[in-house]
Coordinates of C-alpha atoms in Angstrom, one line a residue:
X1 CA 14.1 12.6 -20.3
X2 CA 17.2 13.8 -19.0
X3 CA 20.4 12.2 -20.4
X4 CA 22.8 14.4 -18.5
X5 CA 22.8 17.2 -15.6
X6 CA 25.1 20.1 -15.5
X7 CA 24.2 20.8 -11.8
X8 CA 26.0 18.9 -8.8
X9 CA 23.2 20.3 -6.0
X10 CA 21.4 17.5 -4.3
X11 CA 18.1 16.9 -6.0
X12 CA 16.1 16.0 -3.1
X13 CA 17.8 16.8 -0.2
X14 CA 16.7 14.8 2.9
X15 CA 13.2 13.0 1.9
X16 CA 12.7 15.6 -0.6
X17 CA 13.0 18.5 2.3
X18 CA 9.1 18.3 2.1
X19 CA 8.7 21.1 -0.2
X20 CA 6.7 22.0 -2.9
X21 CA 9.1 24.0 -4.6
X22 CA 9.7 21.9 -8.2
X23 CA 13.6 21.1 -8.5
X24 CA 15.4 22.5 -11.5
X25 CA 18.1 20.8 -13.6
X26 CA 19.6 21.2 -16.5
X27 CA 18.6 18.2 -18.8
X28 CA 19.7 17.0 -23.0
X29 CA 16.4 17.4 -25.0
X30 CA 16.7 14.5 -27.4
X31 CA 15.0 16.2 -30.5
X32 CA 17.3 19.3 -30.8
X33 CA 20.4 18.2 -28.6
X34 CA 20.6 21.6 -27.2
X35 CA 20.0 22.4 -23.5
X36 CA 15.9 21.9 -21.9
X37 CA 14.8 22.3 -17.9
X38 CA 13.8 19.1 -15.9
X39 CA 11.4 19.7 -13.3
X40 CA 10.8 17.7 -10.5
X41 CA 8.7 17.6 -7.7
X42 CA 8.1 15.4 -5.0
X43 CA 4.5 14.4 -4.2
X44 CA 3.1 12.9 -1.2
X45 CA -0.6 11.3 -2.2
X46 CA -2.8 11.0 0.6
X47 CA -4.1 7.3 1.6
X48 CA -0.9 6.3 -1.5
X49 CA 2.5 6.7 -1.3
X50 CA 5.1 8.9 -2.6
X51 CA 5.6 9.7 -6.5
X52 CA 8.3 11.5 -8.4
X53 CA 6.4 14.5 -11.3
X54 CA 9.1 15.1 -13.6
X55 CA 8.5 17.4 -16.5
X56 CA 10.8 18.5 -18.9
X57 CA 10.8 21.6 -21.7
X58 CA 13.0 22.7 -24.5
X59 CA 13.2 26.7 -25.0
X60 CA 14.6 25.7 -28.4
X61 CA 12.5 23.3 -30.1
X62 CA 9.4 23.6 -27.3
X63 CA 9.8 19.4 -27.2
X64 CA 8.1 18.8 -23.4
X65 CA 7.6 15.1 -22.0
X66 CA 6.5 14.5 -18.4
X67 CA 6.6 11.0 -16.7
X68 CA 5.5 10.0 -12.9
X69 CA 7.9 7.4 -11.0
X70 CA 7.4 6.1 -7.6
X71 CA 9.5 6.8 -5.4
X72 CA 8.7 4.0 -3.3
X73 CA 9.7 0.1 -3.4
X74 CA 8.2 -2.1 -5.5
X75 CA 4.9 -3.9 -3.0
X76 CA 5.2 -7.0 -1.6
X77 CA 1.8 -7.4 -3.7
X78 CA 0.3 -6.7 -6.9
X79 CA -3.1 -4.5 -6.7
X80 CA -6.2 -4.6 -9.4
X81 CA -8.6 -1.8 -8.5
X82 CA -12.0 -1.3 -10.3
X83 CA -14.0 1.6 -10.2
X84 CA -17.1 2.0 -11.6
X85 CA -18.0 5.5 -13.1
X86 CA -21.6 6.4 -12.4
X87 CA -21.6 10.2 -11.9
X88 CA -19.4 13.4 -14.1
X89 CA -17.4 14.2 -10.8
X90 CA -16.0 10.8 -11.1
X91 CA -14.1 11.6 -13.9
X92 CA -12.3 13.7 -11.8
X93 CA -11.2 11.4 -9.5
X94 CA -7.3 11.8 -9.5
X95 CA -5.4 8.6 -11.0
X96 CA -1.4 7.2 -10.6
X97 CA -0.6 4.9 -13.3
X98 CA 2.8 3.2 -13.2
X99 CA 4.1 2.3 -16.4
X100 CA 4.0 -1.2 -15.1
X101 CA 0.0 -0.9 -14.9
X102 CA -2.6 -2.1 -17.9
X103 CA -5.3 0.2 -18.0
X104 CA -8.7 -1.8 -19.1
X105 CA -12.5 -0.2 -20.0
X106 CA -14.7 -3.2 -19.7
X107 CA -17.7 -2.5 -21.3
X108 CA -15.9 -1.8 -24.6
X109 CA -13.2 -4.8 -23.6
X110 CA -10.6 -2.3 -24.2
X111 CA -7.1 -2.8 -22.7
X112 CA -3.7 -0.5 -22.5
X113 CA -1.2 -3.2 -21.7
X114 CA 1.3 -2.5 -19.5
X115 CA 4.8 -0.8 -20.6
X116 CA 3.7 0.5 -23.2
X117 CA 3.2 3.7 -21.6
X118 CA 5.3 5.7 -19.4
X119 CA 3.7 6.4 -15.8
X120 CA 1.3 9.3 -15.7
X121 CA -0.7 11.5 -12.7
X122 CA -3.7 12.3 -14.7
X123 CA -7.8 11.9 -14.1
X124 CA -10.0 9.2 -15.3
X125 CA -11.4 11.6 -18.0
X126 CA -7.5 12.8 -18.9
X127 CA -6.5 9.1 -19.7
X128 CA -9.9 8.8 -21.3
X129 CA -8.8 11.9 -23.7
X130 CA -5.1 10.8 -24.2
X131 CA -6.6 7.0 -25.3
X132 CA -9.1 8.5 -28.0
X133 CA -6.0 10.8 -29.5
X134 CA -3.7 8.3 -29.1
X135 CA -6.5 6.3 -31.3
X136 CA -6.7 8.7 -33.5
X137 CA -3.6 9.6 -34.7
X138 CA -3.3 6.7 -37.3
X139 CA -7.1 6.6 -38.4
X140 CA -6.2 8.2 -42.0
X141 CA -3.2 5.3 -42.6
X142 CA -6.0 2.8 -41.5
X143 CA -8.8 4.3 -43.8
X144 CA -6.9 3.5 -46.9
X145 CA -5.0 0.1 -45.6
X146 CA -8.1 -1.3 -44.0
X147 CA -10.7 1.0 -43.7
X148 CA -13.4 -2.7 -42.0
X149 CA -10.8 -2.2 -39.2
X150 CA -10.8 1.8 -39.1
X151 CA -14.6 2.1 -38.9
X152 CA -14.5 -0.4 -35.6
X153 CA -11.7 2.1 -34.3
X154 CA -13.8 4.9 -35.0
X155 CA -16.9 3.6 -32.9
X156 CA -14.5 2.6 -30.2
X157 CA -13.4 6.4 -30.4
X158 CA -16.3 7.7 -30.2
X159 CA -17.8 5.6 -27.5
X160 CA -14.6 6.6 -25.0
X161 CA -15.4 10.4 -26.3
X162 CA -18.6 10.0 -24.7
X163 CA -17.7 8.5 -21.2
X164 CA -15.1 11.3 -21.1
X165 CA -17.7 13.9 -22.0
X166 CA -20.1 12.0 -19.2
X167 CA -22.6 11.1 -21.8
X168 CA -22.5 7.4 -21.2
X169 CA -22.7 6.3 -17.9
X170 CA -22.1 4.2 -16.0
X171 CA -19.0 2.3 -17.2
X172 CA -16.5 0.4 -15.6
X173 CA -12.3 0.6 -15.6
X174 CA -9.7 -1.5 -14.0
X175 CA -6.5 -1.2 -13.3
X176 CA -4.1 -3.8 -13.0
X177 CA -0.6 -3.1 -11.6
X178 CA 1.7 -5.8 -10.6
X179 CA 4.2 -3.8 -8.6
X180 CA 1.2 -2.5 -6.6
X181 CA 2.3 1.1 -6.9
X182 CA -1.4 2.8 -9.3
X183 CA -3.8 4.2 -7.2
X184 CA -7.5 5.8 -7.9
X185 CA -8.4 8.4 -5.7
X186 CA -11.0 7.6 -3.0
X187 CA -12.6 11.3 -3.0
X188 CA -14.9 9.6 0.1
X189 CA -11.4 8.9 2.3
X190 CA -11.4 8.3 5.0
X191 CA -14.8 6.9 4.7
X192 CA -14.8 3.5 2.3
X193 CA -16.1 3.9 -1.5
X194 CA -18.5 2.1 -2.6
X195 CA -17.3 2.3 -6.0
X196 CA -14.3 1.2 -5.6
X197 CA -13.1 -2.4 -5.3
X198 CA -9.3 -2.8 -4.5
X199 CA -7.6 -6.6 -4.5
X200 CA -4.2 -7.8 -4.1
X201 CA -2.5 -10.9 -5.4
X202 CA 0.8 -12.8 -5.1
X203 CA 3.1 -11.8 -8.9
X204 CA 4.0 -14.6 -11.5
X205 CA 7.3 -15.6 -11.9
X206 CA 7.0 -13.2 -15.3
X207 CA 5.9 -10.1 -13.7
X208 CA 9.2 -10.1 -11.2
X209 CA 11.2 -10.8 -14.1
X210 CA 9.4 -7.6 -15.7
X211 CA 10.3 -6.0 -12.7
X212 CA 14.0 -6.4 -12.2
X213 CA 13.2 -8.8 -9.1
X214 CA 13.9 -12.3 -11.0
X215 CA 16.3 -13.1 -13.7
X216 CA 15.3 -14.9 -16.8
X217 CA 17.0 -18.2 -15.3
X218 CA 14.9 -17.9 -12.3
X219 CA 11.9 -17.8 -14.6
X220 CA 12.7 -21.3 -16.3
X221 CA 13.3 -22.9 -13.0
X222 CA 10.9 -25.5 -11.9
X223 CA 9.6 -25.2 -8.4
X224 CA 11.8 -28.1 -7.0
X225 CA 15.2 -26.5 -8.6
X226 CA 14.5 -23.3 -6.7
X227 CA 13.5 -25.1 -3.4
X228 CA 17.0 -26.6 -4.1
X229 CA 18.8 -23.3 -4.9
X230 CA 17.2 -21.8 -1.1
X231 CA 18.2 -25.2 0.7
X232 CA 21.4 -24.6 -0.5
X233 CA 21.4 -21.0 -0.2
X234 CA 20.0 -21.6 3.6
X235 CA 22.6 -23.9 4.3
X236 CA 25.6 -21.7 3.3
X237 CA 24.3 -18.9 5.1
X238 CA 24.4 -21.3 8.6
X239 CA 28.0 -21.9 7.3
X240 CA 28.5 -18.5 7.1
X241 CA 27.4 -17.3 10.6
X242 CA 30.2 -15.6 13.0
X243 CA 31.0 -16.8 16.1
X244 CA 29.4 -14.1 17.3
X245 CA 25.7 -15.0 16.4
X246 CA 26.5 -18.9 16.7
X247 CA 26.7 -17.7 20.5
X248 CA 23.7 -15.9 20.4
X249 CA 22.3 -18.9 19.1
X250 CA 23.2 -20.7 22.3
X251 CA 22.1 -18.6 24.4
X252 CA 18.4 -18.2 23.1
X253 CA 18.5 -21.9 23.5
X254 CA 19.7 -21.9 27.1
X255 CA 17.2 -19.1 28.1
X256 CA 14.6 -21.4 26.6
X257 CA 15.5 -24.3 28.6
X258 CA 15.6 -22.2 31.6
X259 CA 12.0 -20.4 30.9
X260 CA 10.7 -24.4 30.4
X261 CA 12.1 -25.5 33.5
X262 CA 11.0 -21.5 35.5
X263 CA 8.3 -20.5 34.0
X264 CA 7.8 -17.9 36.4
X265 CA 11.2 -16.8 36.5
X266 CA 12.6 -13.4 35.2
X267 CA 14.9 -16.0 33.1
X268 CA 11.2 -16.6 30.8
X269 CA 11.4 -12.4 30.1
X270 CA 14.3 -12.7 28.8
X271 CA 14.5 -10.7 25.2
X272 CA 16.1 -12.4 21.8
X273 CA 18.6 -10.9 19.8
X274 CA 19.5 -12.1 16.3
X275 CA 21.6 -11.0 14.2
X276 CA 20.0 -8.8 11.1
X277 CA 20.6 -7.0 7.8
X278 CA 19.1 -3.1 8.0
X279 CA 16.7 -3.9 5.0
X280 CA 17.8 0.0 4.5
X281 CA 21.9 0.2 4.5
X282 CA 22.6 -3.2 4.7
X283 CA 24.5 -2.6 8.3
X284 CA 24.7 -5.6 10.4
X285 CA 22.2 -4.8 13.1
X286 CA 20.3 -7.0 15.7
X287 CA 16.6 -7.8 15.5
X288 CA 15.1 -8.2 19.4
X289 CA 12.1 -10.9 19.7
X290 CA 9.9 -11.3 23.0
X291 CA 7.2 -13.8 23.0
X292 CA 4.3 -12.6 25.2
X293 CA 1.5 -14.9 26.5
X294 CA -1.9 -13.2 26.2
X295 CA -4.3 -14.9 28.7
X296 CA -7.3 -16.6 27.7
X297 CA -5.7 -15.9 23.9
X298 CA -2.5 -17.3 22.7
X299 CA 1.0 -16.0 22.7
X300 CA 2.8 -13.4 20.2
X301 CA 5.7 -12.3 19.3
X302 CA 7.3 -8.4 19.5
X303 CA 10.1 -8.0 16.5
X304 CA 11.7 -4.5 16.8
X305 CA 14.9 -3.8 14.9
X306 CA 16.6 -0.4 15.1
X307 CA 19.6 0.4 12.5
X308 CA 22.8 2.3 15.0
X309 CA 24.1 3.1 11.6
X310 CA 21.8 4.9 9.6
X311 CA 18.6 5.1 12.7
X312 CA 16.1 2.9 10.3
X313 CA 13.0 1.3 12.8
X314 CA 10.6 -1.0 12.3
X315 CA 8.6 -2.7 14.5
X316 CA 6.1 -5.7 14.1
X317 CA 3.4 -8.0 16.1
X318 CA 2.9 -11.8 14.7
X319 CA 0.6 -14.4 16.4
X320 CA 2.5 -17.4 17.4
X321 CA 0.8 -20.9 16.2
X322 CA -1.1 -21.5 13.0
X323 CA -4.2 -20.0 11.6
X324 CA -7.4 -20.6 13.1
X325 CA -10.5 -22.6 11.3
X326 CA -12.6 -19.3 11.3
X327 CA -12.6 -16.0 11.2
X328 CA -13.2 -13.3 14.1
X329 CA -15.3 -10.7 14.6
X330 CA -14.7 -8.9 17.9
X331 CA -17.5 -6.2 18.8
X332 CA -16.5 -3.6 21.5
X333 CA -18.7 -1.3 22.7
X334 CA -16.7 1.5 24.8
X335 CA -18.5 3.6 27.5
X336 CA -16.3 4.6 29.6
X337 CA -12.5 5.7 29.7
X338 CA -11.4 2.6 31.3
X339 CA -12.5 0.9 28.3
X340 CA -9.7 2.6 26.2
X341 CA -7.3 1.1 28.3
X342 CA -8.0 -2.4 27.4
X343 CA -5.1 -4.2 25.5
X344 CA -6.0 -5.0 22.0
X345 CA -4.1 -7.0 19.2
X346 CA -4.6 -6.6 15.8
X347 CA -3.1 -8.9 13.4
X348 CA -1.5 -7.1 9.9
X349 CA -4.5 -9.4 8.4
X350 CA -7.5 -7.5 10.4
X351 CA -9.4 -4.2 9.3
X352 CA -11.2 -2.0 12.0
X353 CA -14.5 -0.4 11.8
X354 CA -15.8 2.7 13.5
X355 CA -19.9 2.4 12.2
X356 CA -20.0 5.8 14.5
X357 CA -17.8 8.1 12.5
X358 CA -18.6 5.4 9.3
X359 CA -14.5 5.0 9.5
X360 CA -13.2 1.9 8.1
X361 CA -9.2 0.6 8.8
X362 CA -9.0 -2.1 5.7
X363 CA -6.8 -5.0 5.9
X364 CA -3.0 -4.5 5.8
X365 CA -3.1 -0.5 6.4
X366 CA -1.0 -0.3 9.8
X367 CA 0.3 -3.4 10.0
X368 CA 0.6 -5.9 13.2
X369 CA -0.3 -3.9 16.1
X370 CA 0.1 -4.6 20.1
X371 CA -1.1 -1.9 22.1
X372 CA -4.6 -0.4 23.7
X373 CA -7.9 0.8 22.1
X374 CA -6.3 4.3 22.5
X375 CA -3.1 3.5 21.3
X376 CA -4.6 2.1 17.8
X377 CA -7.3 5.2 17.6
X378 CA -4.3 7.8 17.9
X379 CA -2.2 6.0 15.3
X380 CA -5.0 5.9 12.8
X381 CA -6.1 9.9 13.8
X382 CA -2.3 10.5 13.5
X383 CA -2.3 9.0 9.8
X384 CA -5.3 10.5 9.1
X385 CA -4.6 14.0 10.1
X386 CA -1.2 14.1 8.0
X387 CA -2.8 12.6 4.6
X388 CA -5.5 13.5 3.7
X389 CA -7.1 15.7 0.8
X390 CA -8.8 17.7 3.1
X391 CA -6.2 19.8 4.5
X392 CA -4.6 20.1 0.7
X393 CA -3.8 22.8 -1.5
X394 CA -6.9 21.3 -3.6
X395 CA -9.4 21.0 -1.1
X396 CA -12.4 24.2 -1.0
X397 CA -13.2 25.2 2.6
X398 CA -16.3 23.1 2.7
X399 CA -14.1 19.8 2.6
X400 CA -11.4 21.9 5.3
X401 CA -14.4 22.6 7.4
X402 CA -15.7 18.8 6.9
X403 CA -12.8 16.9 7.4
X404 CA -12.2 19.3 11.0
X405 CA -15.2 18.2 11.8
X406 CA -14.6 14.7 11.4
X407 CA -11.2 15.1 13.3
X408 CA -12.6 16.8 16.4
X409 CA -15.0 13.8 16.2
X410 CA -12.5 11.3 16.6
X411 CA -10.5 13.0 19.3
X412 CA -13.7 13.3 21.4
X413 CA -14.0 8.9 20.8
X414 CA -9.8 8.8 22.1
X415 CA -10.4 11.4 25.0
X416 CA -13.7 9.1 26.0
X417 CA -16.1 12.0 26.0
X418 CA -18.0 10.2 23.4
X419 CA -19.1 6.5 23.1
X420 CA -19.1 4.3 20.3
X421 CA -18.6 0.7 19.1
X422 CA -15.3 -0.5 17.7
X423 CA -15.4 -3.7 15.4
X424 CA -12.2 -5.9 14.3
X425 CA -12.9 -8.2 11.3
X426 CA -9.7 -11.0 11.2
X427 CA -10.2 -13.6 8.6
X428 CA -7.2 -15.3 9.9
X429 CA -8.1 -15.1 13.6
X430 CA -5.6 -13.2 14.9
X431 CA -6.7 -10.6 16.7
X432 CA -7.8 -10.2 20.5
X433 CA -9.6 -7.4 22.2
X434 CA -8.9 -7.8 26.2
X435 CA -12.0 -9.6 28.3
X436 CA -11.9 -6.8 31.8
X437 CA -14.2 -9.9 33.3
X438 CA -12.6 -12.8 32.0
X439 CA -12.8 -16.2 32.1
X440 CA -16.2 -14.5 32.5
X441 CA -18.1 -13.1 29.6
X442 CA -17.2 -9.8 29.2
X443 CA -21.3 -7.9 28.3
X444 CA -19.6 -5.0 26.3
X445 CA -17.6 -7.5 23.9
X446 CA -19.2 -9.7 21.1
X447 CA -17.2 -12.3 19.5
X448 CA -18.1 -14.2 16.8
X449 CA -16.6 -16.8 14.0
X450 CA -17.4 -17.2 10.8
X451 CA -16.4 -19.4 8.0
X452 CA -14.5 -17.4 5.2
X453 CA -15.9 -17.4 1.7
X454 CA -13.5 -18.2 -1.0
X455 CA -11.6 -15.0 -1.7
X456 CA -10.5 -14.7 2.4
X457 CA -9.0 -18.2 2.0
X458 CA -7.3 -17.2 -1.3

């Protein structure tokens, strides 16, 4: 799109300066050679991520060519939503497909694969449109080589014509992306659509070579040569450890045998520090663990890491031991304000549900968390309130007014003017709400276990 820029200002700025003011820059168009404009502009998608619009128009030979990039990393998982299209106004529904992302229509068994395109922010009914002309652009060469196989094309054309014109309904699509960066708009957010099924899976040795995170030697490696190569890798890096950290690695071993022989001590609070990469500089920092025991639960452990170079934090909450046999269903009912003090943790595996505001917290969306009932409402109000379509530049004043409604529900459940029943799902097991009467049954929490069915275990 843009070979070369003639301007040395800083595209971006700090996180993009959160504006919505397009950047300009001076780009090569590659049909004339003379000088086009490159737009860009930084998008924040509500419920998503972040995506790079970039645009570009020649005054000379009016060439233009836009492209969407994340601007994110590449996900730890791939994703495969499918929607199913029952109604017009769900051709609407806004769509981010990477270029990594094959774009299927399963009733007609139709299937983009994936690179072929470049990444686009369209709707369902603008990719609909841009397959049927992209169809139907070598139909004439096809009528005269092999006009059997031009008259299938042309009922395949004119079948997607009709789900984009919301003539044939319903139908279903699914996209597949394996750097887990496509995204189909949830017009129902915060409140779970039906319509909409969302899955993640682990990538192929082939997709990370697709995506830059494996080279083609990885690839034809067997299993046991790259258990080999991290053995080795491992043991180098032991090698490789400064004085420094091998006396930090004494000391965590001395505080444990002091904690095992005082466990009441102050020696069994004491805090370890390891030594850490900043996953965002690459500074040497220190990563600080503390192992908590939860009564009547199991102990966790508290990771924080904070960068002193560049001031990256993250923070994380892992159960210590295996995985349980069965799932967990915990069932709070809170009446009072005392009860949104209880200590709760969920496990980066567990989802939430509110039935009274009919607000669901899937799987995976804030990560480990060890804090109180309060704590975890105000971090999901907090996410809420600062993406959503509600409050954007899209939004008509019935879905402002809707979505303010919603909000000053939800504070009224943190401020405890309002009862309601929280429920945590954790297929793993995880994830404990605190028992006020315990080792007595506590009579406003309901826990149950469950076996998981065949996709929780995969």
């Amino acid at each position: 799109m843009a070979d070369e820029t003639k301007n040395d200002k800083v595209v971006f700025g700090s996180k993009f300066d959160d504006t919505e003011t397009p950047t300009e820059i001076t780009s090569l168009c590659m049909c004339c050679y003379k000088e086009g404009l490159t737009r860009l502009l930084f998008i924040n998608i509500p419920f998503f991520r972040e995506v790079v619009v970039m645009a570009f128009e020649c005054p000379h030979c009016h060439f233009r060519n836009n492209e969407v990039q994340s601007s994110g990393a590449i996900q730890e998982l791939g994703s495969v939503q499918t929607l199913l299209v029952t109604t017009p106004e769900d051709l609407n529904r806004q769509v981010i497909k990477t270029e990594h992302a094959s774009f299927k229509i399963m009733e007609l068994d139709f299937e983009i694969p994936p690179r072929t395109q470049k990444g686009m922010l369209s709707t369902i009914e603008g990719i609909l449109r841009r397959v049927s002309e992209g169809l139907s652009q070598d139909q004439p060469q096809r009528f005269q080589v092999d006009p059997d196989t031009a008259l299938k094309v042309h009922e395949i054309i004119v079948k997607i014509n009709e789900m984009a014109d919301g003539e044939s309904l319903p139908f279903s699509i699914q996209l597949d992306d394996c750097s887990g960066n496509s995204f189909i708009e949830n017009p129902s957010a915060p409140k779970r659509d039906v319509n909409l099924k969302t899955e993640y899976y682990h990538r192929s040795k082939r997709m990370n070579v697709d995506l830059g995170l494996a080279s083609e030697e990885d690839e034809d490696e067997t299993e046991e040569e790259q258990s080999e190569k991290r053995e080795e890798a491992s043991k180098e890096e032991r090698i490789m450890l400064s004085d420094e950290a091998a006396a930090e690695f004494l000391r965590i071993a001395e505080n444990k045998r002091l904690a095992s022989e005082h466990p009441d001590g102050p020696e069994g609070e004491e805090i370890m520090c390891m030594p850490c990469p900043c996953t965002s500089c690459g500074f040497q920092g220190q990563i600080r663990t503390h192992i908590i025991d939860i009564p009547h639960f199991k102990e966790v452990v508290i990771m924080a890491f904070s960068c002193p170079r560049c001031g990256f934090r993250s923070n994380e909450v892992k159960a210590g031991g295996g995985m349980a046999d069965h799932g967990t269903k915990l069932t709070l009912k809170v009446e009072n304000v005392d009860d949104l003090s209880r200590d709760i943790l969920k496990s980066d595996t567990a989802g939430l549900y509110i039935p009274d505001l009919d607000l669901e917290v899937v799987a995976g969306s804030l990560g480990g968390r060890f804090t109180t009932v309060e704590g975890i409402l105000t971090q999901v109000r907090d996410q809420l309130a600062s993406r959503s379509f509600g409050y954007g530049d899209s939004s008509t004043d019935g879905e402002r007014a809707t979505y303010k409604r919603f909000l000053d529900d939800f504070a009224n459940l943190i401020s405890g003017e309002t009862p309601f029943t929280l429920i945590m799902d954790d297929p793993v097991g995880n994830s404990y709400i605190q028992n006020l009467f315990a080792p007595d049954p506590d009579p406003q929490l309901t826990i149950e276990t469950y076996t998981r069915s065949f996709e929780q275990n995969e």
